[in-house]
PDB file of N, CA, C and O in Angstrom:
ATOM      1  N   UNK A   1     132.778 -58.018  36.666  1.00 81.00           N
ATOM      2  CA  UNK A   1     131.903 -58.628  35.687  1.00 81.00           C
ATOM      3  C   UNK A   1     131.012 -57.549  35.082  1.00 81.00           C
ATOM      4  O   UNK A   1     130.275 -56.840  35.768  1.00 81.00           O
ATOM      5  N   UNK A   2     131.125 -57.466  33.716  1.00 89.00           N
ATOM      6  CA  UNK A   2     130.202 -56.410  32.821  1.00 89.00           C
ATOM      7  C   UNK A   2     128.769 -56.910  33.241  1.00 89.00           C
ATOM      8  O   UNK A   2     128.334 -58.023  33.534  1.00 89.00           O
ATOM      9  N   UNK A   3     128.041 -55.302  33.134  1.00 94.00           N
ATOM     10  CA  UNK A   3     126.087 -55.891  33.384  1.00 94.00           C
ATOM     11  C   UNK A   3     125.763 -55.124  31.790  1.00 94.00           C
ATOM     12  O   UNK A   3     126.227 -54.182  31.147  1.00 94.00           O
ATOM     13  N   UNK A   4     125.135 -55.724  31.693  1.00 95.00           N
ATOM     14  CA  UNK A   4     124.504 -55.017  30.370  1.00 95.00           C
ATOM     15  C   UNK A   4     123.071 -55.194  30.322  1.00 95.00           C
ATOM     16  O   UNK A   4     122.761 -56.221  30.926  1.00 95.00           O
ATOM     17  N   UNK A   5     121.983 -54.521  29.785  1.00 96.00           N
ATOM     18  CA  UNK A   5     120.431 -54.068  29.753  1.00 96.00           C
ATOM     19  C   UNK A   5     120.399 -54.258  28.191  1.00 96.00           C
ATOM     20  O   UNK A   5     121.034 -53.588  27.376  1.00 96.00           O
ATOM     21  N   UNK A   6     119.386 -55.484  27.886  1.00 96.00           N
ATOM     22  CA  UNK A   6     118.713 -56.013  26.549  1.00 96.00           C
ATOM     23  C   UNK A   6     117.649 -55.510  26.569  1.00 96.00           C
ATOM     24  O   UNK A   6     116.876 -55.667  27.513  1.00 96.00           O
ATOM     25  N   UNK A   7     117.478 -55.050  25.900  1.00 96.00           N
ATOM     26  CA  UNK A   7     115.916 -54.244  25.414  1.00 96.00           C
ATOM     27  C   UNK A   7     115.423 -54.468  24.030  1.00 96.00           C
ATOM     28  O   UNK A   7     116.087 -54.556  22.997  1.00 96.00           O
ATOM     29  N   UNK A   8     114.029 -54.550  24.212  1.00 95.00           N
ATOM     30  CA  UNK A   8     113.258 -54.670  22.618  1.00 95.00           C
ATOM     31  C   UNK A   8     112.961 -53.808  22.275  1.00 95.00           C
ATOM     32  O   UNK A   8     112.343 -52.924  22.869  1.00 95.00           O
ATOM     33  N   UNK A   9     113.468 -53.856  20.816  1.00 95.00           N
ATOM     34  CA  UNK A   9     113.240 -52.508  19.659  1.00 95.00           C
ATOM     35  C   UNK A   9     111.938 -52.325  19.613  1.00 95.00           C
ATOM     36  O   UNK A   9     111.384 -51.282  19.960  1.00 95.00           O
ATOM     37  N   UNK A  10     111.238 -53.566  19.080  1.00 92.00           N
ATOM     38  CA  UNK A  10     109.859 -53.356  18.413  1.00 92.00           C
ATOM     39  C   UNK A  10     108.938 -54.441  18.928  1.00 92.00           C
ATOM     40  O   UNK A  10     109.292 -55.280  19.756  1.00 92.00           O
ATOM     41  N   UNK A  11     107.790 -54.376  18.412  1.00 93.00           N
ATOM     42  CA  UNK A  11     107.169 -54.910  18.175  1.00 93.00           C
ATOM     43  C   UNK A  11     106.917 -56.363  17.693  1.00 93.00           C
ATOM     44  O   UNK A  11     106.708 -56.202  16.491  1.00 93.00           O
ATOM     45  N   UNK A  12     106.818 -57.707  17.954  1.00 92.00           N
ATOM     46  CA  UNK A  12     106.806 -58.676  17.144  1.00 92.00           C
ATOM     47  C   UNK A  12     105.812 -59.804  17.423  1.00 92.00           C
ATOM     48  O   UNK A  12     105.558 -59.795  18.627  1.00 92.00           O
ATOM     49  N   UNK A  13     105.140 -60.787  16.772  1.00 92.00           N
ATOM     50  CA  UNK A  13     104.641 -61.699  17.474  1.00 92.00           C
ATOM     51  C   UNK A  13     105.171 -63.139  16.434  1.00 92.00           C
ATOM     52  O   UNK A  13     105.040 -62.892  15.235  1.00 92.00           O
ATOM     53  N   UNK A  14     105.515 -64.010  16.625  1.00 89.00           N
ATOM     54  CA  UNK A  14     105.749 -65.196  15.832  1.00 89.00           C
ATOM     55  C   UNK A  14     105.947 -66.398  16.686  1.00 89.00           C
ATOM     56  O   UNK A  14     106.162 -66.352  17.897  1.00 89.00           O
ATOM     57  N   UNK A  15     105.865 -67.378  16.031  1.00 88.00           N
ATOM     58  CA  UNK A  15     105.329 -68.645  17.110  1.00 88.00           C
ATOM     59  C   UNK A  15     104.591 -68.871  18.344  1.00 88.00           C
ATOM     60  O   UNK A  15     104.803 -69.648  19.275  1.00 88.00           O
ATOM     61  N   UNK A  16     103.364 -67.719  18.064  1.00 89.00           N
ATOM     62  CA  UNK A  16     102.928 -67.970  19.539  1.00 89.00           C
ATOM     63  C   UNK A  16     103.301 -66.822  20.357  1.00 89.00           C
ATOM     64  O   UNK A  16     102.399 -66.470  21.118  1.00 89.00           O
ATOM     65  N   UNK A  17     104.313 -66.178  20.412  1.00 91.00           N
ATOM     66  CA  UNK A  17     105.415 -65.652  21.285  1.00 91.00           C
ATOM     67  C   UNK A  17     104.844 -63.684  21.055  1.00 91.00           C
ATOM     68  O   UNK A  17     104.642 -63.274  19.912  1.00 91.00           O
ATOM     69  N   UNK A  18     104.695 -62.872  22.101  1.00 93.00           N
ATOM     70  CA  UNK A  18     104.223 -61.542  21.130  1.00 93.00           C
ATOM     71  C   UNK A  18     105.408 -60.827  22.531  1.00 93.00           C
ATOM     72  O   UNK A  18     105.367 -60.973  23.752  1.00 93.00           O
ATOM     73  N   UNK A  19     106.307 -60.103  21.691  1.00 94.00           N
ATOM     74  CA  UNK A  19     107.247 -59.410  22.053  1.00 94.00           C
ATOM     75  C   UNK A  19     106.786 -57.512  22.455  1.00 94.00           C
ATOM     76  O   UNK A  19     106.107 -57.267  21.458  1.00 94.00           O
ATOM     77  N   UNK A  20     106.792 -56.396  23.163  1.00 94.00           N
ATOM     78  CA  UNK A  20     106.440 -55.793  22.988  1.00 94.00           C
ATOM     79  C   UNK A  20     108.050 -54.736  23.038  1.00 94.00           C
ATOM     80  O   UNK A  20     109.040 -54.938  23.741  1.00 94.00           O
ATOM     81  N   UNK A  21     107.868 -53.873  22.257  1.00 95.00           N
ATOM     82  CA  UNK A  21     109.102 -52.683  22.813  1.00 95.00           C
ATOM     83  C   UNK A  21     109.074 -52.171  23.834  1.00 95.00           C
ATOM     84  O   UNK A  21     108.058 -51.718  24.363  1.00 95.00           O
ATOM     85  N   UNK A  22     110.303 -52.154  24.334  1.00 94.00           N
ATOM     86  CA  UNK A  22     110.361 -51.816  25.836  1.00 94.00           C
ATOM     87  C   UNK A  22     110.726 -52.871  27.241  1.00 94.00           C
ATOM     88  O   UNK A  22     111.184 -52.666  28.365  1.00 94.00           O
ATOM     89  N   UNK A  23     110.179 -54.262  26.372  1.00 95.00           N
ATOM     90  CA  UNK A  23     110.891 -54.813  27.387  1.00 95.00           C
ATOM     91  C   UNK A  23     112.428 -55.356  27.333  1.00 95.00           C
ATOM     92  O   UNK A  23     113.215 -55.774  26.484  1.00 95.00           O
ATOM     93  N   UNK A  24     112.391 -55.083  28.869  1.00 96.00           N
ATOM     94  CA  UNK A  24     114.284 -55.113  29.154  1.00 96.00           C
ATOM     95  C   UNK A  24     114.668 -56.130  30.025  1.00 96.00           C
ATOM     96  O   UNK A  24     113.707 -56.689  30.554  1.00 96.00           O
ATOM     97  N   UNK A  25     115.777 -56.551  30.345  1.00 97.00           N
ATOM     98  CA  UNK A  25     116.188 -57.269  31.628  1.00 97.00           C
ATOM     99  C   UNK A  25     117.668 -57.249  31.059  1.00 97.00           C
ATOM    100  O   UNK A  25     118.179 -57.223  29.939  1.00 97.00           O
ATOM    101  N   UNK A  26     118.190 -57.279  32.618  1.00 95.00           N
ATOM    102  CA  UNK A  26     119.770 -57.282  33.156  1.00 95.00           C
ATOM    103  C   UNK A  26     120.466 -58.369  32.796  1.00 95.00           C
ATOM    104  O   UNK A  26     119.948 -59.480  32.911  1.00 95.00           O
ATOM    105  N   UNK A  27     121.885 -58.196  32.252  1.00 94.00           N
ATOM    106  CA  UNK A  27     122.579 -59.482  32.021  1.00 94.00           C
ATOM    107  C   UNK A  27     123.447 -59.563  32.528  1.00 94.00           C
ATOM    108  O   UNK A  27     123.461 -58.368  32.822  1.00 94.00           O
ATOM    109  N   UNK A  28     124.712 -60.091  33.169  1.00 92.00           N
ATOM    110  CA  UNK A  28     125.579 -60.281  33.767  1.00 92.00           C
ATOM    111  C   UNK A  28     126.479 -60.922  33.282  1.00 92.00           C
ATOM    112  O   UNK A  28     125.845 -61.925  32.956  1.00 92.00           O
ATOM    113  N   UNK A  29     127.797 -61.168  32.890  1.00 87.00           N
ATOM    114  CA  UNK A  29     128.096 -61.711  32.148  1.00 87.00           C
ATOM    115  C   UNK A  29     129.914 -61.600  32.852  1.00 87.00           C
ATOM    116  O   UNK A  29     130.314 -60.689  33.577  1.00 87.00           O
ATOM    117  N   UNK A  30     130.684 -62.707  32.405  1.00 85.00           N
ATOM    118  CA  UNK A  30     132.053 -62.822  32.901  1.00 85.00           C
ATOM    119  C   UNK A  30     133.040 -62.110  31.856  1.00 85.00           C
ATOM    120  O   UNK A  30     134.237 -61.913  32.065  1.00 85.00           O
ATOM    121  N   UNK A  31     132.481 -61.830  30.934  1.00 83.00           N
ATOM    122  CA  UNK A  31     133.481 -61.382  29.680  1.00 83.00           C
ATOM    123  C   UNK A  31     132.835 -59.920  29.386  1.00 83.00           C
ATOM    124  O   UNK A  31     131.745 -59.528  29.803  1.00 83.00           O
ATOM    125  N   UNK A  32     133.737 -59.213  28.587  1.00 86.00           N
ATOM    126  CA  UNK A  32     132.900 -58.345  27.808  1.00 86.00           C
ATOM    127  C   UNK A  32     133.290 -58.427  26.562  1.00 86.00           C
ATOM    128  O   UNK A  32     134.164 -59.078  25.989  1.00 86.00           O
ATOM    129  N   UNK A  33     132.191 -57.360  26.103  1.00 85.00           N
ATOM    130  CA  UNK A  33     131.199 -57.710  24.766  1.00 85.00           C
ATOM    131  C   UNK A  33     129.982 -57.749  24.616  1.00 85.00           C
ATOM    132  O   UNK A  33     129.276 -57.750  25.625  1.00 85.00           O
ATOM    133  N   UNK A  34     129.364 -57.793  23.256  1.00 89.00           N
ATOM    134  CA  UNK A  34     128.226 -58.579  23.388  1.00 89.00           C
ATOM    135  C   UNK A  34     127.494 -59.451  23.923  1.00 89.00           C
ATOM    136  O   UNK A  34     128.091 -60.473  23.586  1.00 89.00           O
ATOM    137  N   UNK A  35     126.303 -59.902  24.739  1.00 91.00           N
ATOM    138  CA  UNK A  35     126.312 -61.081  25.045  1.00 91.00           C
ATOM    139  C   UNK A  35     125.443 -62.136  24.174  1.00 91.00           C
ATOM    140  O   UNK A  35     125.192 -63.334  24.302  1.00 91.00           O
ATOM    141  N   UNK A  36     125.063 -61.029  23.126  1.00 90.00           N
ATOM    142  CA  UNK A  36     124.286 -61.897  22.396  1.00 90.00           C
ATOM    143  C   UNK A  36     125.081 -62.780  21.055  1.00 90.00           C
ATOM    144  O   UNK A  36     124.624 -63.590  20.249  1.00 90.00           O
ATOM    145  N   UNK A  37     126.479 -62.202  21.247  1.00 89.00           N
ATOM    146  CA  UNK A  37     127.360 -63.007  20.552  1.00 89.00           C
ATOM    147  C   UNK A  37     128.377 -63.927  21.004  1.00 89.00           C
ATOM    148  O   UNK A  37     129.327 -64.293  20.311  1.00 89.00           O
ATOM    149  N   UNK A  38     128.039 -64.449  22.723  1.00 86.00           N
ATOM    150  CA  UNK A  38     128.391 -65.301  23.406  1.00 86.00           C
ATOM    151  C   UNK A  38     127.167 -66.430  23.829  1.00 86.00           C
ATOM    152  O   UNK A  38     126.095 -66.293  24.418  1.00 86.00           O
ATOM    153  N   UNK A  39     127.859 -67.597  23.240  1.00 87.00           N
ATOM    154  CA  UNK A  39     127.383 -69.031  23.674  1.00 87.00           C
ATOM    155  C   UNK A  39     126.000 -68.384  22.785  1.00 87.00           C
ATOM    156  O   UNK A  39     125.071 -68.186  23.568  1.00 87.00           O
ATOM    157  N   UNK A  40     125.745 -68.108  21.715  1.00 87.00           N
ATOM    158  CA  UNK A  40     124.721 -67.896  20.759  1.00 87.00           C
ATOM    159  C   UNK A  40     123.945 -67.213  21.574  1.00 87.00           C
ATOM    160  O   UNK A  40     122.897 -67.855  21.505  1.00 87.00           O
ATOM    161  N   UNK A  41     123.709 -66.109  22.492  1.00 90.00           N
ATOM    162  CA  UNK A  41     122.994 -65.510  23.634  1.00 90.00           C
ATOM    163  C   UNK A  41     122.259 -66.283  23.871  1.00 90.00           C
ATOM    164  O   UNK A  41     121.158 -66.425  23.339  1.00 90.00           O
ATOM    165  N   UNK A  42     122.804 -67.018  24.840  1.00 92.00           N
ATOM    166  CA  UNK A  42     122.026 -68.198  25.826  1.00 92.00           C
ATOM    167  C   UNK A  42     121.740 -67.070  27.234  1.00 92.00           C
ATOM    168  O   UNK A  42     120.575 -66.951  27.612  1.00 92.00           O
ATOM    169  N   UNK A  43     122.753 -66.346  27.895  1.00 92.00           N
ATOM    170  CA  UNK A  43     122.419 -66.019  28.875  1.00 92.00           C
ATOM    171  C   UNK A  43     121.321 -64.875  28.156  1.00 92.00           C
ATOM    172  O   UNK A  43     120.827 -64.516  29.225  1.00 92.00           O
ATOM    173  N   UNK A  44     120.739 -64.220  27.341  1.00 95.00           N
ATOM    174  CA  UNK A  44     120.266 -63.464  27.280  1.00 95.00           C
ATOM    175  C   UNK A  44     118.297 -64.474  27.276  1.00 95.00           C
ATOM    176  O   UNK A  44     117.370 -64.457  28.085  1.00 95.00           O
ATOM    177  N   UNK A  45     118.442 -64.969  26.340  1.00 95.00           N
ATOM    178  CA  UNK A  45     117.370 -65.927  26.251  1.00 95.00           C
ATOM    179  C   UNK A  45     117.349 -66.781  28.019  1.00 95.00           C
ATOM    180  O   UNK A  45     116.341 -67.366  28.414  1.00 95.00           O
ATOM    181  N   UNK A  46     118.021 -66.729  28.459  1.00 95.00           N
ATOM    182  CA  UNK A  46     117.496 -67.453  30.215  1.00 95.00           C
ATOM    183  C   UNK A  46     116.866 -65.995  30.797  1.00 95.00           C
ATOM    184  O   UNK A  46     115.949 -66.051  31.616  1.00 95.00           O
ATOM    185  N   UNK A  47     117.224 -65.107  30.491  1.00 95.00           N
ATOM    186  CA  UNK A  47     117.157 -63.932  31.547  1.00 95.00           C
ATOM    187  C   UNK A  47     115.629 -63.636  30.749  1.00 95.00           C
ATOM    188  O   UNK A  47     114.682 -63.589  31.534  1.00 95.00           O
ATOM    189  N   UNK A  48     115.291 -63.434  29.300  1.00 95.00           N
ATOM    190  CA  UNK A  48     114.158 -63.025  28.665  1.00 95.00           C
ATOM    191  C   UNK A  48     113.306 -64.074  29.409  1.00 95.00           C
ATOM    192  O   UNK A  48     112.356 -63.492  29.932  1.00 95.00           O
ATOM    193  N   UNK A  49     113.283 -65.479  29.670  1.00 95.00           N
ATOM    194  CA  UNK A  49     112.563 -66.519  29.932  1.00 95.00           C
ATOM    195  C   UNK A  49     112.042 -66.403  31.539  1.00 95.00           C
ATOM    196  O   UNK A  49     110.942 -66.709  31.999  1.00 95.00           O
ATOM    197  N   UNK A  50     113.018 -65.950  32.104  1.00 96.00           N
ATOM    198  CA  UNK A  50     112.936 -65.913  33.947  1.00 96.00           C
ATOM    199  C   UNK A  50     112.358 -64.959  34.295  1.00 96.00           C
ATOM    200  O   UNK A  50     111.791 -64.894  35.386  1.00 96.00           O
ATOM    201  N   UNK A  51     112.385 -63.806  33.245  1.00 96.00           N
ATOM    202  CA  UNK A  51     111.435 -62.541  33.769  1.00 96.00           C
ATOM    203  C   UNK A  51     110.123 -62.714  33.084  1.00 96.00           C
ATOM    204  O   UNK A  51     109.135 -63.006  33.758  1.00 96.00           O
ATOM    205  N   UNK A  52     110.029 -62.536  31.628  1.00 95.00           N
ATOM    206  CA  UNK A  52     108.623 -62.500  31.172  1.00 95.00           C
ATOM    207  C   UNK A  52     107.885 -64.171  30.812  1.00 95.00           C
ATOM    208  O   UNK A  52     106.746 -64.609  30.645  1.00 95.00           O
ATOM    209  N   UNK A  53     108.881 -64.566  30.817  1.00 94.00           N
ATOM    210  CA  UNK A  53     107.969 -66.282  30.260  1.00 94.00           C
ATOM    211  C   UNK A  53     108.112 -66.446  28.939  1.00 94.00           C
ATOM    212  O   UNK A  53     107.649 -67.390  28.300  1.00 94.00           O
ATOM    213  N   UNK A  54     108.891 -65.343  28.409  1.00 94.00           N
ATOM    214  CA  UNK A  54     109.237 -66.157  26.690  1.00 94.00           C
ATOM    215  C   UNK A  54     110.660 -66.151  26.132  1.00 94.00           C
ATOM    216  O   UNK A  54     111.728 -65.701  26.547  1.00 94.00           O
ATOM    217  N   UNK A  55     110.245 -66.882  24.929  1.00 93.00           N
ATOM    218  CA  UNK A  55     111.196 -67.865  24.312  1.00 93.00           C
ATOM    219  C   UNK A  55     111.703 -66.982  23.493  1.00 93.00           C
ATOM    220  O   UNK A  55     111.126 -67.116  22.414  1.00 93.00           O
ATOM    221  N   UNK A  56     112.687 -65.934  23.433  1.00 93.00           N
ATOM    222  CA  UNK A  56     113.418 -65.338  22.309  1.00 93.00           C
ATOM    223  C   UNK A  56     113.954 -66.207  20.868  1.00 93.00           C
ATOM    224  O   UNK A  56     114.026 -65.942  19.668  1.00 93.00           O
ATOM    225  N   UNK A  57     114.330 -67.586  21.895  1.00 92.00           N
ATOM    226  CA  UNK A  57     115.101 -68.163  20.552  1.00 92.00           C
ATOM    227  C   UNK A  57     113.930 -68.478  19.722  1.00 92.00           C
ATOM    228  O   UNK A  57     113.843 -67.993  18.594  1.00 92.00           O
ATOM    229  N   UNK A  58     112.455 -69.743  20.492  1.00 92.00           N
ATOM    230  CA  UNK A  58     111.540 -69.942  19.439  1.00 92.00           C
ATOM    231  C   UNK A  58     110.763 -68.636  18.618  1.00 92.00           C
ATOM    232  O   UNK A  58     110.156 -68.660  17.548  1.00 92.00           O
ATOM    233  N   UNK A  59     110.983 -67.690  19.391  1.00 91.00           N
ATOM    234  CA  UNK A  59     110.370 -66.439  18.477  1.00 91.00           C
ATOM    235  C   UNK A  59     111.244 -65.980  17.308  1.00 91.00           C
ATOM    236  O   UNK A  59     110.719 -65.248  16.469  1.00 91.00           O
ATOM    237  N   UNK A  60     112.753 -66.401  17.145  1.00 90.00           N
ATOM    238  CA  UNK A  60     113.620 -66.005  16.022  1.00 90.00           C
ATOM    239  C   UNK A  60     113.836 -64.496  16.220  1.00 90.00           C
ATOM    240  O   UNK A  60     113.503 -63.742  15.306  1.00 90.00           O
ATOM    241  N   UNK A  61     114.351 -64.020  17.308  1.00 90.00           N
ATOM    242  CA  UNK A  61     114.431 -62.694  18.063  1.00 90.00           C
ATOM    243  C   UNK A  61     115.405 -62.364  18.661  1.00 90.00           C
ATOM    244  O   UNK A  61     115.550 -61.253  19.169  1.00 90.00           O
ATOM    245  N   UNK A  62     116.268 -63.332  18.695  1.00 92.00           N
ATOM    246  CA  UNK A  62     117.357 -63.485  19.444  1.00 92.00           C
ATOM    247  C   UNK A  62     118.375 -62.985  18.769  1.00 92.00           C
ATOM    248  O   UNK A  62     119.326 -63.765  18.738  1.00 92.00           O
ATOM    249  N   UNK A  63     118.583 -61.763  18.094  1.00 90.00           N
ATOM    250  CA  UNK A  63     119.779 -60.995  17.665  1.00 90.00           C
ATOM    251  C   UNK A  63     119.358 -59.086  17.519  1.00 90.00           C
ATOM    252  O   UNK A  63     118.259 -58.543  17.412  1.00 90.00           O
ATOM    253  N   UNK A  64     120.544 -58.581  17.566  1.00 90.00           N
ATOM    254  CA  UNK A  64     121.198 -57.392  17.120  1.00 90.00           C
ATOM    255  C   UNK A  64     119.329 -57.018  16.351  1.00 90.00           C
ATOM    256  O   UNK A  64     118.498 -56.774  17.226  1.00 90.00           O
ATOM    257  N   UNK A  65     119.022 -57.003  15.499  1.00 92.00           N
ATOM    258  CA  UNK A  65     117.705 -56.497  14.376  1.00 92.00           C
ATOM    259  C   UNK A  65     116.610 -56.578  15.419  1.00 92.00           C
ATOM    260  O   UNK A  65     115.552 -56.054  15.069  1.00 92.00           O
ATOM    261  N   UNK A  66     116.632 -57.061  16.489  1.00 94.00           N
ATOM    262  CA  UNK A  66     114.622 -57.006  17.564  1.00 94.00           C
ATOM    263  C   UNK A  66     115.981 -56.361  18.886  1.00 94.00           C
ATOM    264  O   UNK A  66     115.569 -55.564  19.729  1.00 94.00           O
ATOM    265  N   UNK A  67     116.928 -56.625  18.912  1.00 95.00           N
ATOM    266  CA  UNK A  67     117.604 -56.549  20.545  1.00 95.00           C
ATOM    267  C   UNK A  67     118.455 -55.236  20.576  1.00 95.00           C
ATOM    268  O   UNK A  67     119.282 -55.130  19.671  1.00 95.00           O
ATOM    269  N   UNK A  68     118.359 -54.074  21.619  1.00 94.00           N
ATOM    270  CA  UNK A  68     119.536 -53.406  21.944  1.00 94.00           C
ATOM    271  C   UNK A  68     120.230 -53.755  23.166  1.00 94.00           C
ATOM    272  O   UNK A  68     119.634 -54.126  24.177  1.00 94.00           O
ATOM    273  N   UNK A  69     121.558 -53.631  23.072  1.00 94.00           N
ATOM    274  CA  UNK A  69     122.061 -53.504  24.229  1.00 94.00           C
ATOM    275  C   UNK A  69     122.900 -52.434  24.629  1.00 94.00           C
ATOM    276  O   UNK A  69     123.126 -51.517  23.839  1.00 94.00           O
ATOM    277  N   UNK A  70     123.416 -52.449  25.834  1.00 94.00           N
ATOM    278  CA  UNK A  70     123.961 -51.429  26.192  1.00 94.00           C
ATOM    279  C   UNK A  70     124.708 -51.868  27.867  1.00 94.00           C
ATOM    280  O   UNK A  70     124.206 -52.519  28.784  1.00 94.00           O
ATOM    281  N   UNK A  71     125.758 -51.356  27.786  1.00 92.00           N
ATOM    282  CA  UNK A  71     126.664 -51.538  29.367  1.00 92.00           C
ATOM    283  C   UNK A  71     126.508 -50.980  30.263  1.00 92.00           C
ATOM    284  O   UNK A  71     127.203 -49.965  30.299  1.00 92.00           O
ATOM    285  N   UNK A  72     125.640 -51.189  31.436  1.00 88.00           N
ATOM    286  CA  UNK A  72     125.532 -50.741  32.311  1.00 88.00           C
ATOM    287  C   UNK A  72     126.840 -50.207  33.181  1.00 88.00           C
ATOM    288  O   UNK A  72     126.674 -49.652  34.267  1.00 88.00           O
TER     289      UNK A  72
END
């Protein structure tokens, strides 16, 4: 199973939600690829939620333009 490390580009704050660069967390995933182009990155948005307490999707953050990834 591929691991891959999501990390924030920048800076953001919208709905409430304030994103900083730098934060990361581990994904795990059964396929490879992207995971933010599987199941609309649901597993990426559970993993952002379980570590820091926020909402990628309500922040509108949840793609490729705020997210890097990379294969561990």
């Amino acid at each position: 199973m591929p691991r891959y490390r999501v990390t924030t580009k920048s800076r953001m704050q919208s709905n409430g939600i304030r994103i900083e660069p730098g934060m990361s967390v581990d994904v795990v995933t059964p396929f490879v690829g992207n995971p933010l182009h599987y199941n609309g990155g649901q597993a990426v948005a559970e993993a952002f939620m379980r570590v820091y307490g926020i909402d990628l999707k309500r922040a509108g953050a949840l793609s490729s333009i705020y997210l890097g990834v990379e294969e561990m």
